[in-house]
Amino acid sequence: MAKVSNSLILGRVIGDVIDCFIPTVKMCVKYNSNKQVFNGHELFPSGVTLKPRVEVQGGDLRSFFTLVMTDPDVPGPSDPYLREHLHWIVTDIPGTTDSTFGRELVSYELPRPTIGIHRFVFILFKQKRRQGVVPPVSRDGFNTRSFAEENDLGLPVAVVYFNCQRETAASRRRTA
């Protein structure tokens, strides 16, 4: 398939969250059924309150995937000493379907950045077997690499991220 996206390197997703990988499936993340997530684009908290639809465009119905959504910029991007905060985990997503067909292991938590611009990263892993993923003990102090290693997930097969910052009342009025 494609080589890794330069925007994942420039956005420091590769390095801060995951190691370099070769994408092997396509993943499409959409909020409110029409707002697609593209690497580095900005979405406002008011536009991401409901969990997105995440389509796995690869594999087949016999292959299963795990989706992780994390914020590596907690509490703020200039000093992310609480890196990472977990926002969502869905496992056992059959290939060629979407996240609604999977098993929600950790419920969706809407992004609420308080300081600076945060990256919210969707990482898709191919599972070696169904029902083999164990949930983390906490959302705080989550580590994507450790989670993948503990659950024998290997490197990601697809990744996409968006930027998000605290909304002012004026920006809420403009986007409404």
Short mmCIF file of C-alpha atoms in Angstrom, two decimals, residues 35-144:
data_model
loop_
_atom_site.label_atom_id
_atom_site.label_comp_id
_atom_site.label_asym_id
_atom_site.label_seq_id
_atom_site.Cartn_x
_atom_site.Cartn_y
_atom_site.Cartn_z
CA LYS A 35 -16.80 15.71 8.83
CA GLN A 36 -13.85 13.52 7.80
CA VAL A 37 -10.66 13.59 9.85
CA PHE A 38 -7.49 14.45 7.91
CA ASN A 39 -4.00 14.56 9.41
CA GLY A 40 -3.33 17.89 11.10
CA HIS A 41 -6.70 19.50 10.36
CA GLU A 42 -8.43 21.34 13.19
CA LEU A 43 -11.78 20.31 14.61
CA PHE A 44 -13.52 22.12 17.45
CA PRO A 45 -14.68 20.34 20.64
CA SER A 46 -18.31 21.21 19.81
CA GLY A 47 -17.95 19.23 16.57
CA VAL A 48 -16.57 16.05 18.17
CA THR A 49 -18.96 15.52 21.08
CA LEU A 50 -20.38 12.28 19.67
CA LYS A 51 -18.19 9.31 18.85
CA PRO A 52 -17.17 9.17 15.21
CA ARG A 53 -17.84 6.46 12.70
CA VAL A 54 -14.58 4.71 11.89
CA GLU A 55 -14.53 2.59 8.74
CA VAL A 56 -11.92 -0.13 8.25
CA GLN A 57 -11.37 -0.29 4.51
CA GLY A 58 -9.32 -3.45 4.29
CA GLY A 59 -9.04 -7.02 5.52
CA ASP A 60 -12.09 -9.24 5.40
CA LEU A 61 -14.80 -10.40 7.80
CA ARG A 62 -12.41 -12.99 9.27
CA SER A 63 -9.81 -10.37 10.25
CA PHE A 64 -10.31 -8.21 13.35
CA PHE A 65 -9.00 -4.80 14.31
CA THR A 66 -8.53 -2.71 17.46
CA LEU A 67 -9.04 1.06 17.40
CA VAL A 68 -7.40 3.34 19.97
CA MET A 69 -8.01 7.09 20.32
CA THR A 70 -5.54 8.98 22.47
CA ASP A 71 -4.36 12.50 23.34
CA PRO A 72 -0.57 12.70 23.69
CA ASP A 73 -0.58 16.38 24.73
CA VAL A 74 -1.90 16.22 28.31
CA PRO A 75 -2.08 18.58 30.13
CA GLY A 76 -0.62 20.87 27.43
CA PRO A 77 1.52 20.45 24.32
CA SER A 78 4.45 22.49 25.67
CA ASP A 79 4.84 20.18 28.70
CA PRO A 80 2.89 16.92 28.15
CA TYR A 81 4.13 15.28 31.34
CA LEU A 82 0.88 13.28 31.70
CA ARG A 83 1.20 11.83 28.18
CA GLU A 84 -1.05 10.03 27.01
CA HIS A 85 -4.75 10.24 27.90
CA LEU A 86 -6.97 7.50 26.49
CA HIS A 87 -10.25 8.58 24.87
CA TRP A 88 -11.61 5.38 23.30
CA ILE A 89 -10.93 1.73 22.54
CA VAL A 90 -12.98 -0.51 20.26
CA THR A 91 -11.85 -4.10 19.61
CA ASP A 92 -12.93 -6.99 17.41
CA ILE A 93 -13.92 -4.74 14.49
CA PRO A 94 -14.32 -7.03 11.47
CA GLY A 95 -12.45 -5.94 8.34
CA THR A 96 -14.49 -4.06 5.71
CA THR A 97 -16.93 -2.84 8.41
CA ASP A 98 -16.90 0.03 10.91
CA SER A 99 -16.49 0.63 14.64
CA THR A 100 -20.20 0.00 15.34
CA PHE A 101 -19.57 -3.70 14.58
CA GLY A 102 -16.81 -3.92 17.20
CA ARG A 103 -16.80 -4.26 20.97
CA GLU A 104 -16.35 -1.01 22.89
CA LEU A 105 -13.73 -1.79 25.53
CA VAL A 106 -13.35 1.81 26.78
CA SER A 107 -16.22 4.22 26.15
CA TYR A 108 -15.76 7.36 24.05
CA GLU A 109 -14.67 10.45 25.95
CA LEU A 110 -15.03 13.70 24.05
CA PRO A 111 -11.94 15.86 23.58
CA ARG A 112 -11.77 18.78 26.02
CA PRO A 113 -8.35 20.40 25.72
CA THR A 114 -7.76 23.18 28.25
CA ILE A 115 -4.28 24.43 27.30
CA GLY A 116 -2.95 24.84 23.76
CA ILE A 117 -3.56 22.77 20.64
CA HIS A 118 -3.85 19.03 21.29
CA ARG A 119 -3.46 16.17 18.83
CA PHE A 120 -6.13 13.46 18.97
CA VAL A 121 -4.83 10.31 17.35
CA PHE A 122 -6.75 7.32 15.98
CA ILE A 123 -4.56 4.22 15.78
CA LEU A 124 -5.76 1.01 14.12
CA PHE A 125 -4.11 -2.34 14.87
CA LYS A 126 -4.77 -5.72 13.28
CA GLN A 127 -5.50 -8.34 15.93
CA LYS A 128 -3.98 -11.81 15.81
CA ARG A 129 -7.15 -13.31 17.29
CA ARG A 130 -10.63 -12.26 18.38
CA GLN A 131 -11.38 -11.31 22.02
CA GLY A 132 -7.70 -11.18 22.88
CA VAL A 133 -7.45 -7.52 23.95
CA VAL A 134 -7.39 -6.60 27.64
CA PRO A 135 -8.48 -3.08 28.69
CA PRO A 136 -5.97 -0.79 30.41
CA VAL A 137 -6.37 -0.05 34.13
CA SER A 138 -6.69 3.71 33.58
CA ARG A 139 -7.27 6.35 30.92
CA ASP A 140 -4.54 8.52 32.46
CA GLY A 141 -0.93 7.69 31.80
CA PHE A 142 -1.94 5.46 28.90
CA ASN A 143 0.84 4.37 26.54
CA THR A 144 -0.09 3.19 23.05
#
